[in-house]
Tab-separated table of C-alpha atoms and ligand atoms in Angstrom:
chain	number	residue	atom	x	y	z
A	1	MET	CA	-107.083	132.991	-138.398
A	2	LYS	CA	-107.485	134.436	-134.912
A	3	ILE	CA	-110.976	135.199	-133.578
A	4	PHE	CA	-111.465	137.837	-130.939
A	5	VAL	CA	-114.460	137.520	-128.611
A	6	PRO	CA	-115.215	140.378	-126.207
A	7	VAL	CA	-117.218	139.097	-123.222
A	8	LYS	CA	-118.919	141.317	-120.664
A	9	ARG	CA	-119.645	140.500	-117.023
A	10	VAL	CA	-123.258	141.513	-116.390
A	11	VAL	CA	-126.018	140.927	-113.849
A	12	ASP	CA	-127.340	137.381	-114.412
A	13	TYR	CA	-130.404	137.393	-116.654
A	14	ASN	CA	-132.474	135.605	-113.966
A	15	VAL	CA	-131.936	138.372	-111.393
A	16	LYS	CA	-134.656	140.976	-110.922
A	17	VAL	CA	-132.674	144.145	-110.348
A	18	ARG	CA	-133.744	146.959	-108.043
A	19	VAL	CA	-133.186	150.685	-108.503
A	20	LYS	CA	-131.186	152.386	-105.717
A	21	SER	CA	-133.360	154.534	-103.477
A	22	ASP	CA	-131.519	157.731	-104.559
A	23	GLY	CA	-132.208	156.952	-108.261
A	24	SER	CA	-128.482	157.028	-109.107
A	25	GLY	CA	-128.381	153.519	-110.620
A	26	MET	CA	-129.090	149.841	-109.968
A	27	ASP	CA	-128.425	148.165	-106.615
A	28	LEU	CA	-125.833	145.509	-107.488
A	29	ALA	CA	-124.767	144.552	-103.945
A	30	GLY	CA	-124.618	140.754	-103.606
A	31	VAL	CA	-126.221	140.225	-107.020
A	32	LYS	CA	-125.253	137.172	-109.129
A	33	MET	CA	-123.137	138.117	-112.145
A	34	SER	CA	-122.638	136.046	-115.328
A	35	MET	CA	-121.403	136.314	-118.879
A	36	ASN	CA	-123.684	138.409	-121.099
A	37	PRO	CA	-125.881	135.780	-122.858
A	38	PHE	CA	-125.173	137.165	-126.364
A	39	ASP	CA	-121.439	136.849	-125.628
A	40	GLU	CA	-121.843	133.168	-124.720
A	41	ILE	CA	-123.352	132.747	-128.184
A	42	ALA	CA	-120.336	134.606	-129.626
A	43	VAL	CA	-117.842	132.305	-127.846
A	44	GLU	CA	-119.807	129.237	-128.972
A	45	GLU	CA	-119.747	130.450	-132.595
A	46	ALA	CA	-115.995	131.045	-132.430
A	47	VAL	CA	-115.463	127.537	-131.016
A	48	ARG	CA	-117.602	126.031	-133.789
A	49	LEU	CA	-115.511	127.901	-136.398
A	50	LYS	CA	-112.369	126.506	-134.803
A	51	GLU	CA	-113.837	122.997	-134.792
A	52	LYS	CA	-114.557	123.409	-138.533
A	53	GLY	CA	-110.901	124.301	-139.079
A	54	VAL	CA	-111.684	127.922	-140.042
A	55	ALA	CA	-110.086	129.497	-136.953
A	56	THR	CA	-106.794	128.638	-135.321
A	57	GLU	CA	-106.994	130.612	-132.079
A	58	ILE	CA	-109.782	132.160	-129.998
A	59	ILE	CA	-108.954	135.066	-127.717
A	60	ALA	CA	-111.557	136.179	-125.156
A	61	VAL	CA	-111.334	139.753	-123.878
A	62	SER	CA	-113.131	141.374	-120.974
A	63	CYS	CA	-112.883	144.964	-119.774
A	64	GLY	CA	-113.785	145.864	-116.205
A	65	VAL	CA	-113.169	144.915	-112.599
A	66	ALA	CA	-110.872	142.072	-111.451
A	67	GLN	CA	-113.870	139.701	-111.115
A	68	CYS	CA	-114.221	139.732	-114.935
A	69	GLN	CA	-111.582	136.992	-114.681
A	70	GLU	CA	-114.445	134.611	-113.773
A	71	THR	CA	-116.241	135.545	-116.993
A	72	LEU	CA	-113.036	134.947	-118.943
A	73	ARG	CA	-112.553	131.551	-117.278
A	74	THR	CA	-116.069	130.625	-118.460
A	75	ALA	CA	-115.098	131.634	-122.015
A	76	LEU	CA	-111.946	129.507	-121.693
A	77	ALA	CA	-114.043	126.577	-120.442
A	78	ILE	CA	-116.373	126.875	-123.464
A	79	GLY	CA	-113.289	126.632	-125.677
A	80	ALA	CA	-111.368	129.923	-125.997
A	81	ASP	CA	-107.581	129.399	-126.064
A	82	ARG	CA	-106.421	132.401	-124.087
A	83	ALA	CA	-107.843	135.487	-122.428
A	84	ILE	CA	-107.036	139.141	-121.871
A	85	LEU	CA	-108.451	141.097	-118.929
A	86	VAL	CA	-108.304	144.873	-119.358
A	87	GLU	CA	-108.666	145.705	-115.711
A	88	THR	CA	-110.139	148.922	-114.384
A	89	ASP	CA	-112.516	149.953	-111.599
A	90	ALA	CA	-113.671	152.916	-113.689
A	91	GLU	CA	-117.184	152.991	-115.152
A	92	LEU	CA	-116.769	151.845	-118.762
A	93	GLN	CA	-119.071	153.242	-121.405
A	94	PRO	CA	-119.381	151.683	-124.901
A	95	LEU	CA	-116.990	154.155	-126.588
A	96	ALA	CA	-114.269	153.399	-124.023
A	97	VAL	CA	-114.749	149.636	-124.509
A	98	ALA	CA	-114.619	150.067	-128.309
A	99	LYS	CA	-111.360	152.066	-128.015
A	100	ILE	CA	-109.804	149.382	-125.790
A	101	LEU	CA	-110.859	146.680	-128.256
A	102	LYS	CA	-109.449	148.685	-131.157
A	103	ALA	CA	-106.067	148.900	-129.416
A	104	LEU	CA	-106.092	145.110	-128.909
A	105	VAL	CA	-107.259	144.466	-132.499
A	106	ASP	CA	-104.346	146.598	-133.776
A	107	LYS	CA	-101.964	144.478	-131.692
A	108	GLU	CA	-103.394	140.992	-132.305
A	109	GLN	CA	-104.750	141.421	-135.870
A	110	PRO	CA	-107.697	138.954	-135.627
A	111	GLY	CA	-109.508	137.925	-138.824
A	112	LEU	CA	-112.875	138.127	-137.089
A	113	VAL	CA	-114.264	139.869	-134.015
A	114	ILE	CA	-117.507	138.323	-132.740
A	115	LEU	CA	-119.367	140.363	-130.114
A	116	GLY	CA	-122.812	140.116	-128.591
A	117	LYS	CA	-125.360	142.378	-130.278
A	118	GLN	CA	-125.987	144.034	-126.930
A	119	ALA	CA	-125.143	143.820	-123.265
A	120	ILE	CA	-128.262	143.002	-121.242
A	121	ASP	CA	-127.344	145.464	-118.469
A	122	ASP	CA	-127.017	148.736	-120.413
A	123	ASP	CA	-128.854	147.551	-123.588
A	124	CYS	CA	-126.612	149.905	-125.565
A	125	ASN	CA	-126.108	147.900	-128.777
A	126	GLN	CA	-123.146	150.151	-129.632
A	127	VAL	CA	-119.747	148.521	-129.041
A	128	GLY	CA	-119.681	146.330	-132.174
A	129	GLN	CA	-120.697	149.192	-134.432
A	130	MET	CA	-118.248	151.617	-132.798
A	131	LEU	CA	-115.423	149.081	-133.074
A	132	ALA	CA	-116.165	148.584	-136.785
A	133	ALA	CA	-116.012	152.362	-137.296
A	134	LEU	CA	-112.799	152.827	-135.279
A	135	THR	CA	-110.986	149.955	-137.016
A	136	ASP	CA	-112.507	150.615	-140.453
A	137	MET	CA	-113.655	146.986	-140.643
A	138	PRO	CA	-116.912	145.916	-142.332
A	139	GLN	CA	-119.665	144.914	-139.915
A	140	ALA	CA	-122.447	142.320	-140.004
A	141	THR	CA	-124.769	142.896	-137.054
A	142	PHE	CA	-127.507	140.645	-135.584
A	143	ALA	CA	-126.124	137.463	-137.165
A	144	SER	CA	-128.285	134.330	-137.132
A	145	LYS	CA	-125.874	132.336	-139.361
A	146	VAL	CA	-122.164	132.783	-140.112
A	147	GLU	CA	-120.174	130.965	-142.790
A	148	VAL	CA	-116.527	131.764	-143.431
A	149	ALA	CA	-114.737	130.889	-146.689
A	150	ASP	CA	-112.286	132.452	-149.167
A	151	GLY	CA	-111.441	135.480	-147.023
A	152	LYS	CA	-115.122	136.397	-146.612
A	153	ALA	CA	-117.883	135.878	-144.073
A	154	GLN	CA	-121.387	135.217	-145.352
A	155	VAL	CA	-123.738	136.377	-142.646
A	156	THR	CA	-127.492	135.909	-142.406
A	157	ARG	CA	-129.145	138.726	-140.465
A	158	GLU	CA	-132.558	138.930	-138.888
A	159	VAL	CA	-134.314	141.993	-140.250
A	160	ASP	CA	-137.920	143.172	-140.098
A	161	GLY	CA	-140.040	140.742	-142.067
A	162	GLY	CA	-137.339	138.226	-142.976
A	163	LEU	CA	-133.714	137.273	-143.344
A	164	GLU	CA	-131.007	139.188	-145.176
A	165	THR	CA	-127.750	137.529	-146.275
A	166	ILE	CA	-124.681	139.704	-146.752
A	167	SER	CA	-121.051	139.025	-147.557
A	168	VAL	CA	-118.279	140.935	-145.768
A	169	ALA	CA	-114.545	140.812	-146.469
A	170	LEU	CA	-112.343	139.728	-143.559
A	171	PRO	CA	-111.196	141.078	-141.187
A	172	ALA	CA	-114.717	141.948	-140.053
A	173	VAL	CA	-116.909	142.596	-137.020
A	174	VAL	CA	-119.916	140.327	-136.439
A	175	THR	CA	-122.499	140.731	-133.680
A	176	THR	CA	-124.620	137.793	-132.550
A	177	ASP	CA	-128.392	137.462	-132.440
A	178	LEU	CA	-130.217	135.017	-130.177
A	179	ARG	CA	-130.860	132.357	-132.822
A	180	LEU	CA	-127.237	132.029	-134.047
A	181	ASN	CA	-126.622	128.918	-131.932
A	182	GLU	CA	-127.283	127.285	-128.572
A	183	PRO	CA	-124.166	127.469	-126.395
A	184	ARG	CA	-122.897	124.118	-125.105
A	185	TYR	CA	-122.930	123.181	-121.427
A	186	VAL	CA	-119.614	123.781	-119.753
A	187	THR	CA	-118.299	120.440	-118.477
A	188	LEU	CA	-116.284	119.979	-115.292
A	189	PRO	CA	-113.161	118.700	-117.099
A	190	ASN	CA	-113.246	121.789	-119.312
A	191	ILE	CA	-113.623	124.061	-116.253
A	192	MET	CA	-110.511	122.380	-114.813
A	193	LYS	CA	-108.605	122.748	-118.102
A	194	ALA	CA	-109.625	126.416	-118.318
A	195	LYS	CA	-107.813	127.153	-115.048
A	196	LYS	CA	-104.508	126.354	-116.764
A	197	LYS	CA	-105.105	128.434	-119.904
A	198	PRO	CA	-103.218	131.771	-120.164
A	199	LEU	CA	-104.949	134.919	-118.864
A	200	GLU	CA	-103.086	138.185	-119.460
A	201	ASN	CA	-103.824	141.265	-117.358
A	202	VAL	CA	-103.399	144.780	-118.792
A	203	LYS	CA	-104.649	148.233	-117.840
A	204	PRO	CA	-106.366	150.691	-120.219
A	205	ALA	CA	-103.378	153.066	-119.792
A	206	ASP	CA	-101.011	150.295	-121.036
A	207	LEU	CA	-103.015	150.412	-124.276
A	208	GLY	CA	-102.960	154.227	-124.344
A	209	VAL	CA	-106.740	154.453	-123.930
A	210	ASP	CA	-108.495	157.183	-121.955
A	211	VAL	CA	-111.678	155.624	-120.517
A	212	THR	CA	-113.128	158.797	-118.998
A	213	PRO	CA	-116.954	158.600	-119.266
A	214	ARG	CA	-118.532	160.874	-121.889
A	215	LEU	CA	-122.104	160.479	-120.622
A	216	LYS	CA	-123.570	161.152	-117.197
A	217	THR	CA	-126.546	159.211	-115.840
A	218	LEU	CA	-129.032	161.771	-114.538
A	219	LYS	CA	-131.658	159.462	-113.089
A	220	VAL	CA	-132.747	155.829	-113.054
A	221	SER	CA	-136.335	154.982	-112.119
A	222	GLU	CA	-138.561	151.889	-111.898
A	223	PRO	CA	-141.252	151.502	-114.551
A	224	PRO	CA	-144.716	152.479	-113.240
A	225	LYS	CA	-146.464	149.646	-111.363
A	226	ARG	CA	-149.223	147.958	-113.368
A	227	GLY	CA	-152.683	148.365	-111.880
A	228	ALA	CA	-155.056	145.415	-111.438
A	229	GLY	CA	-157.259	144.497	-114.413
A	230	VAL	CA	-161.081	144.693	-114.436
A	231	LYS	CA	-163.673	142.446	-116.036
A	232	VAL	CA	-166.130	144.252	-118.270
A	233	PRO	CA	-169.678	142.909	-118.767
A	234	ASP	CA	-169.958	143.618	-122.504
A	235	VAL	CA	-168.271	145.040	-125.601
A	236	ALA	CA	-170.017	148.403	-125.263
A	237	THR	CA	-168.466	148.953	-121.801
A	238	LEU	CA	-165.063	147.873	-123.114
A	239	VAL	CA	-165.232	150.351	-125.985
A	240	ASP	CA	-166.424	153.078	-123.604
A	241	LYS	CA	-163.503	152.433	-121.220
A	242	LEU	CA	-160.963	152.337	-124.054
A	243	ARG	CA	-162.320	155.626	-125.383
A	244	ASN	CA	-162.958	157.606	-122.194
A	245	GLU	CA	-160.608	156.089	-119.546
A	246	ALA	CA	-157.616	154.702	-121.402
A	247	LYS	CA	-158.127	157.205	-124.246
A	248	VAL	CA	-156.550	154.823	-126.747
A	249	ILE	CA	-159.314	154.862	-129.388
B	301	AMP	P1	-123.232	147.109	-125.745
B	301	AMP	O1	-122.910	147.943	-126.936
B	301	AMP	O2	-122.782	147.735	-124.436
B	301	AMP	O3	-124.694	146.703	-125.709
B	301	AMP	O4	-122.358	145.762	-125.856
B	301	AMP	C1	-122.295	144.997	-127.044
B	301	AMP	C2	-121.219	143.935	-126.945
B	301	AMP	O5	-119.942	144.561	-126.736
B	301	AMP	C3	-121.340	142.954	-125.776
B	301	AMP	O6	-122.228	141.895	-126.087
B	301	AMP	C4	-119.894	142.477	-125.645
B	301	AMP	O7	-119.580	141.529	-126.650
B	301	AMP	C5	-119.110	143.754	-125.925
B	301	AMP	N1	-118.803	144.469	-124.650
B	301	AMP	C6	-119.488	145.507	-124.097
B	301	AMP	N2	-118.908	145.889	-122.928
B	301	AMP	C7	-117.853	145.065	-122.736
B	301	AMP	C8	-116.850	144.935	-121.726
B	301	AMP	N3	-116.835	145.739	-120.643
B	301	AMP	N4	-115.912	143.978	-121.867
B	301	AMP	C9	-115.908	143.165	-122.955
B	301	AMP	N5	-116.814	143.235	-123.940
B	301	AMP	C10	-117.780	144.165	-123.849
């Protein structure tokens, strides 16, 4: 069984991003970029399934600028077998990414697609669900445990107030939650080996996909700055402030 793992190049989670002065977006000049953390978890899960003998091949896919190759090389170093870069300088919105992935799923016929539950830059939480709809595959989102046997995936999901376990027939789409696994450290020998693994380059037009954005960003703004706190002498003053200043009670 092939496993497909879409990996997105995003601003590193340690970077504190700044809004551009004209409010048109984030200032990404010179900012460190990395693989979306949920996608690292997805690659790790695919590698574990291969180590268990469930999967035979792991294909990492990234859509975006040429530098996404670095993200794909990281996926190859974690343990993916080959990679596909769908290269474009155009702004890619979730529907466009889902359409690209559908075209590749039609071509490669994976038994499982494991995506991150969300990209930490746009926080959309949409691509997995859109891909499931476009390909008519069952979906198991926010997975904290995945077991594959007998043509089915048993997936434990984190839901409000507990855990839900569902069974989906393969081929299926799974999206990863934070507690699914802890990705392994990438070792130097594996980084060296990854350089020799195949990386195919295609364009969205080669797949017949129109990536024209459907949404327009009107404005991006910083959250309001938090004011300094004050110490209150007693409970009566606190209640008075909550009622008359903060107006929350
Ligand atoms: P989103 O719906 O944008 O929050 O993204 C959810 C997941 O879709 C990510 O964790 C990735 O697995 C995948 N994804 C989103 N954008 C891309 C992209 N440009 N290239 C590859 N995978 C992507």
